PDB file of C-alpha atoms and ligand atoms in Angstrom:
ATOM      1  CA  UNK H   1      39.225  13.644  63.992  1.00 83.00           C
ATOM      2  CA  UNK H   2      40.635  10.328  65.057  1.00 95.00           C
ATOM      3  CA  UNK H   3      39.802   8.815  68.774  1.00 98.00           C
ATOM      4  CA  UNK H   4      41.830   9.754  72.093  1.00 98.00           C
ATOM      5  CA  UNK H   5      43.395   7.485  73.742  1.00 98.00           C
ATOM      6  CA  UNK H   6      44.919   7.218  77.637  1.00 98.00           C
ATOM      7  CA  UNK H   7      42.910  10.023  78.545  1.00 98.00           C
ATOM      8  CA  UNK H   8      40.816  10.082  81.398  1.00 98.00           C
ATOM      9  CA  UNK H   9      37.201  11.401  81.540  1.00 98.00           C
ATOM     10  CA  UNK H  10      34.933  11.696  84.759  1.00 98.00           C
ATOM     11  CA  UNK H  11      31.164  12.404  84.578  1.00 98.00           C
ATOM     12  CA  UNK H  12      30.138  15.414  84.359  1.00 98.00           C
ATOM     13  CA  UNK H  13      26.385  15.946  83.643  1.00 98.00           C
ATOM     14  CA  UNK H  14      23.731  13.391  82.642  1.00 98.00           C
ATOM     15  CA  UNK H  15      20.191  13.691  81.058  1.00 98.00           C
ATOM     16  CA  UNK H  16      17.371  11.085  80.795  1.00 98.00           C
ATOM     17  CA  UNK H  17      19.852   8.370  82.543  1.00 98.00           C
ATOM     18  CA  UNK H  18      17.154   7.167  84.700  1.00 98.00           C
ATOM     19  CA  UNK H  19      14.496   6.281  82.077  1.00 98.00           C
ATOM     20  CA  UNK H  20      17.079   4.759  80.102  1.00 97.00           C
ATOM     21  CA  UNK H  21      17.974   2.311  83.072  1.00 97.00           C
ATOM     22  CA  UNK H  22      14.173   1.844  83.637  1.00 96.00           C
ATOM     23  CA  UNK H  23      13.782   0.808  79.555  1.00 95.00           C
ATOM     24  CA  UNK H  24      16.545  -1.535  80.269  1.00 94.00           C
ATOM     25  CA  UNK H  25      14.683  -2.924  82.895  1.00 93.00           C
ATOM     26  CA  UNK H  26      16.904  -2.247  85.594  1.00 95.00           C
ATOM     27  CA  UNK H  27      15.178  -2.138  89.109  1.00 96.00           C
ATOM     28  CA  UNK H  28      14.899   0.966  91.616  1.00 97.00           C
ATOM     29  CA  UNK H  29      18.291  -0.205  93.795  1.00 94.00           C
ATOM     30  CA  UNK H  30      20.652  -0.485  90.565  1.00 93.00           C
ATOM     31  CA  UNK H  31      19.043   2.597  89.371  1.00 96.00           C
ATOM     32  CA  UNK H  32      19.472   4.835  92.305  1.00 96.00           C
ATOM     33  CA  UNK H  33      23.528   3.154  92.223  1.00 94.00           C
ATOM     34  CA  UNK H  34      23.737   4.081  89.243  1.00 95.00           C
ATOM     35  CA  UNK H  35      22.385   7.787  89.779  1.00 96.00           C
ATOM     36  CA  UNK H  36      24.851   8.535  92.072  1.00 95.00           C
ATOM     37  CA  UNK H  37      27.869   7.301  90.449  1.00 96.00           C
ATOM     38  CA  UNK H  38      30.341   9.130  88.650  1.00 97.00           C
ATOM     39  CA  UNK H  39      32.202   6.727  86.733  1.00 97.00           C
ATOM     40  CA  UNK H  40      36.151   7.452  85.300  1.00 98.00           C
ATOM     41  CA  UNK H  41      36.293   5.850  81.507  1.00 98.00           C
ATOM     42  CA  UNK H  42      39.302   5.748  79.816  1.00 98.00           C
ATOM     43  CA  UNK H  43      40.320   4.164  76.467  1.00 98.00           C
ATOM     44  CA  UNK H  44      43.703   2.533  76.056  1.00 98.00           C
ATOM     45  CA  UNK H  45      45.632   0.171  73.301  1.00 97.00           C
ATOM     46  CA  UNK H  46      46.538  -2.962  74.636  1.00 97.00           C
ATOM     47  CA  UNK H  47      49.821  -5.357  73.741  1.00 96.00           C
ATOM     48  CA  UNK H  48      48.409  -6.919  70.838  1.00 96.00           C
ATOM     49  CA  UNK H  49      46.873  -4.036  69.374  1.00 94.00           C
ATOM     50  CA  UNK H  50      43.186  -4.527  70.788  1.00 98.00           C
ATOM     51  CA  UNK H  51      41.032  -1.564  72.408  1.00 98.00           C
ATOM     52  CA  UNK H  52      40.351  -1.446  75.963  1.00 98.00           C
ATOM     53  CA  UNK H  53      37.420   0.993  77.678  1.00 98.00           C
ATOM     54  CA  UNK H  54      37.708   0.987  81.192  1.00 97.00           C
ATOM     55  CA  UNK H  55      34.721   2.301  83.610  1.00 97.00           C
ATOM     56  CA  UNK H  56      35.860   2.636  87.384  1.00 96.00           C
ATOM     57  CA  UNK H  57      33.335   4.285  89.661  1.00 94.00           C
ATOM     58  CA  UNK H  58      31.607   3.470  93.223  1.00 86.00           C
ATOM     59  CA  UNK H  59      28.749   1.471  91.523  1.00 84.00           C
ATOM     60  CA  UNK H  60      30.897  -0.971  89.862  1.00 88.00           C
ATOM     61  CA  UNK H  61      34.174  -1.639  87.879  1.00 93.00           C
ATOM     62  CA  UNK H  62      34.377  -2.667  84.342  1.00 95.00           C
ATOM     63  CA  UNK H  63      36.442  -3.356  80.890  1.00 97.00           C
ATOM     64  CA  UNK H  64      35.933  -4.807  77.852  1.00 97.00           C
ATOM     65  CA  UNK H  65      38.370  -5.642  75.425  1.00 98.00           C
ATOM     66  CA  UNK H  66      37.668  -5.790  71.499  1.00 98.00           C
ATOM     67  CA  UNK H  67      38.653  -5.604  68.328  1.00 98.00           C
ATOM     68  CA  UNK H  68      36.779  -2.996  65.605  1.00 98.00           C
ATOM     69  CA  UNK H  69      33.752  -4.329  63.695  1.00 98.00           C
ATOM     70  CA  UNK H  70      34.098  -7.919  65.511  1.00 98.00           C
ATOM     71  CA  UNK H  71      31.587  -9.283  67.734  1.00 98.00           C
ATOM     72  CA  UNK H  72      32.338  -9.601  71.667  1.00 98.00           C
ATOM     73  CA  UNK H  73      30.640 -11.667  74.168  1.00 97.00           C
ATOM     74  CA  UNK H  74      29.396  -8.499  76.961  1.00 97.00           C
ATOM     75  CA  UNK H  75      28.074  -8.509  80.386  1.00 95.00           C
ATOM     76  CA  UNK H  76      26.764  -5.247  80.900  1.00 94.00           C
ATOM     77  CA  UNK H  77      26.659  -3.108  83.783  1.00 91.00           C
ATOM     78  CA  UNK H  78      23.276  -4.145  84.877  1.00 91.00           C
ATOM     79  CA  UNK H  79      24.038  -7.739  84.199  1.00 91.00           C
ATOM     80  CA  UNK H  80      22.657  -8.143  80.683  1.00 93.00           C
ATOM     81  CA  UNK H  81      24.683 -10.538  78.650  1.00 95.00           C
ATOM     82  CA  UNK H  82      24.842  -9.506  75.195  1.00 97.00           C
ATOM     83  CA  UNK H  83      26.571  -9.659  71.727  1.00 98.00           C
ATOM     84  CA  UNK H  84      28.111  -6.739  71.311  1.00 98.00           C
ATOM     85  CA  UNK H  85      30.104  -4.879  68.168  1.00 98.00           C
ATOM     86  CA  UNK H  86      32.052  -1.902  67.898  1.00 98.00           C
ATOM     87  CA  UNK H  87      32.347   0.718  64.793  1.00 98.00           C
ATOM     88  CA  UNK H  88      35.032   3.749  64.671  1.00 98.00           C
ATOM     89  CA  UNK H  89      33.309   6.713  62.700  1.00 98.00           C
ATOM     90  CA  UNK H  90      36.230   9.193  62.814  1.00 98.00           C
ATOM     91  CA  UNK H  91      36.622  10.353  66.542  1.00 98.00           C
ATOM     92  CA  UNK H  92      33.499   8.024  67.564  1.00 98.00           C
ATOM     93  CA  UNK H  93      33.155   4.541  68.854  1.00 98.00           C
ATOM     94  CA  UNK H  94      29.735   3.339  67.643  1.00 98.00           C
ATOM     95  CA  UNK H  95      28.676   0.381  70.258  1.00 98.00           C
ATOM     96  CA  UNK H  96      25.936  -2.036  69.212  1.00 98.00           C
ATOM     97  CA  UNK H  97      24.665  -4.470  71.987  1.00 98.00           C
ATOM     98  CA  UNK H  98      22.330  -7.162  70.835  1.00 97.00           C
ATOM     99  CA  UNK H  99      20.237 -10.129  73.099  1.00 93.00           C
ATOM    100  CA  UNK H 100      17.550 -12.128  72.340  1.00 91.00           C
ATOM    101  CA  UNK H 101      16.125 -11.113  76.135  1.00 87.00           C
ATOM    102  CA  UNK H 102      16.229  -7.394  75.477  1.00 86.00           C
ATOM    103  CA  UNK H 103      15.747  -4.716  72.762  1.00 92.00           C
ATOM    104  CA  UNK H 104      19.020  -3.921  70.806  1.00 96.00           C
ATOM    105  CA  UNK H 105      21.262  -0.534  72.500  1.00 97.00           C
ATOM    106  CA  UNK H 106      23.468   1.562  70.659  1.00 98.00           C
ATOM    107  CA  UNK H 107      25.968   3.683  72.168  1.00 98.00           C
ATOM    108  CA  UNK H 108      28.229   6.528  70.935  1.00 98.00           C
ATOM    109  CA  UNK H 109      31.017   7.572  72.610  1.00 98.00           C
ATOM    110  CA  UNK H 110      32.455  10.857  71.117  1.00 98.00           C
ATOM    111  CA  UNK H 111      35.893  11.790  71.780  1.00 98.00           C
ATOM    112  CA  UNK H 112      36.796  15.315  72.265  1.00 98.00           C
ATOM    113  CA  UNK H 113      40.063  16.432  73.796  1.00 97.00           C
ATOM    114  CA  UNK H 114      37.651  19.260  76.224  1.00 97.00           C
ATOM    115  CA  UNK H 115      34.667  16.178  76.866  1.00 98.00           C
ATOM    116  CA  UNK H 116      34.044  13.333  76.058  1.00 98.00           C
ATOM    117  CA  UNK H 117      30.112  12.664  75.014  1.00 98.00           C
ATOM    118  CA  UNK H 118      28.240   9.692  75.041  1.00 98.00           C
ATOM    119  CA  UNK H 119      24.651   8.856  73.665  1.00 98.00           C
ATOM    120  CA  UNK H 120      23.034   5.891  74.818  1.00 98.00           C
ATOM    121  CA  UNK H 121      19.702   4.555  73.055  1.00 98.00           C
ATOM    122  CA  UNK H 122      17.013   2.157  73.847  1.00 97.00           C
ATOM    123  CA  UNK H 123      13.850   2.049  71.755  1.00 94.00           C
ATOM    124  CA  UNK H 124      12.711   5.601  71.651  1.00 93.00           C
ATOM    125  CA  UNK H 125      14.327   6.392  74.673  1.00 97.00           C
ATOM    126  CA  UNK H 126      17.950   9.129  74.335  1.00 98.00           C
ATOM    127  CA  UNK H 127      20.686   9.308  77.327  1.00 98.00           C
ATOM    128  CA  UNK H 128      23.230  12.293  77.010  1.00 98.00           C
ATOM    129  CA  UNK H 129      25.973  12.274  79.320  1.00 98.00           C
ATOM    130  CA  UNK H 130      28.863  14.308  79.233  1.00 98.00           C
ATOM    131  CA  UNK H 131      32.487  13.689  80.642  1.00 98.00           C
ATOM    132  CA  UNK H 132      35.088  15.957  81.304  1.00 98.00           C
ATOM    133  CA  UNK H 133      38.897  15.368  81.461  1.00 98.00           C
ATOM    134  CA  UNK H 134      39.946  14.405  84.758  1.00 97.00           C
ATOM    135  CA  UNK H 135      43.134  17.155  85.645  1.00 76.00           C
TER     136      UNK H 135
HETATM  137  C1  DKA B 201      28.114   4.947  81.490  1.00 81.16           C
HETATM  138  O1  DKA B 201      29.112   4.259  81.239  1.00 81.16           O
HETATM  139  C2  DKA B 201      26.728   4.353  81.421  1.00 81.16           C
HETATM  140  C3  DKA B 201      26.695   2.902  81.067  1.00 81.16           C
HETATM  141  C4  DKA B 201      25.283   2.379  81.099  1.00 81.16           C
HETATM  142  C5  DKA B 201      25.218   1.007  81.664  1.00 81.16           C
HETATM  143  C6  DKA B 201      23.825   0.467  81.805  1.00 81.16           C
HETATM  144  C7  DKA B 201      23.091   0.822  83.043  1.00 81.16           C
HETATM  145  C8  DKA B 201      23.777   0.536  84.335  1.00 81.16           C
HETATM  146  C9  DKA B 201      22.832   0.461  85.487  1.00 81.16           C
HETATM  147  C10 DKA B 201      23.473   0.380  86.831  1.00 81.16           C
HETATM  148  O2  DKA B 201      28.196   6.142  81.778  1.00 81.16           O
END
């Protein structure tokens, strides 16, 4: 199982997104934003051989650009900057975001040619959302 890349995946279903934001710490206006947006994420290969994970949707635009195992400067979605570092485990992308401000948040993006499944964690809090391949 290896990752998939220029594929692109819209959001399908989503469970627990909501307390996740509020364990972030993210207020009621972001939150309800972020509820209603179905983001597009796709991974690509750039030029000199870095990885690239796009997130286009009505709440807000995004991409960060790394290297595997190496530590990135991030700013989050909500505006959190954080350290952030990148694993491949086969066909996942293991995504470790780290600030002295807020409690560490892994995420795990599973790529699947039929979805593409991501699990985000905060403390003892669990996200699942799903994305499907955009036709
Ligand atoms: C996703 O890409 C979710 C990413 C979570 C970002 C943190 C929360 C954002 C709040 C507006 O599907």
């Amino acid at each position: 199982m290896s990752l998939i890349f220029d594929k692109k995946y819209k959001l399908d279903t989503s469970e627990n997104f909501d307390e996740y934001m509020k364990a972030l710490g993210v207020g009621l206006v972001k939150r309800t934003l972020g509820n209603s947006a179905s983001p597009v994420v796709e991974l690509t290969k750039t030029k000199d051989g870095k990885l690239a994970l796009s997130s286009i949707s009505t709440m807000k635009n995004s991409v960060i650009v790394f290297s595997l195992d190496e530590e990135f400067d991030e700013e989050t979605l909500d505006g959190r900057k954080v350290k952030s570092i990148i694993h491949q485990d086969g066909n996942k992308l293991v995504h470790v975001q780290k600030s002295d401000k807020h409690s560490e948040t892994t995420i795990v993006r599973e790529f699947n040619p039929d979805e593409l499944k991501m699990i985000l964690t905060i403390d003892k809090i669990t996200c699942t959302r799903i994305y499907k391949p955009v036709d």
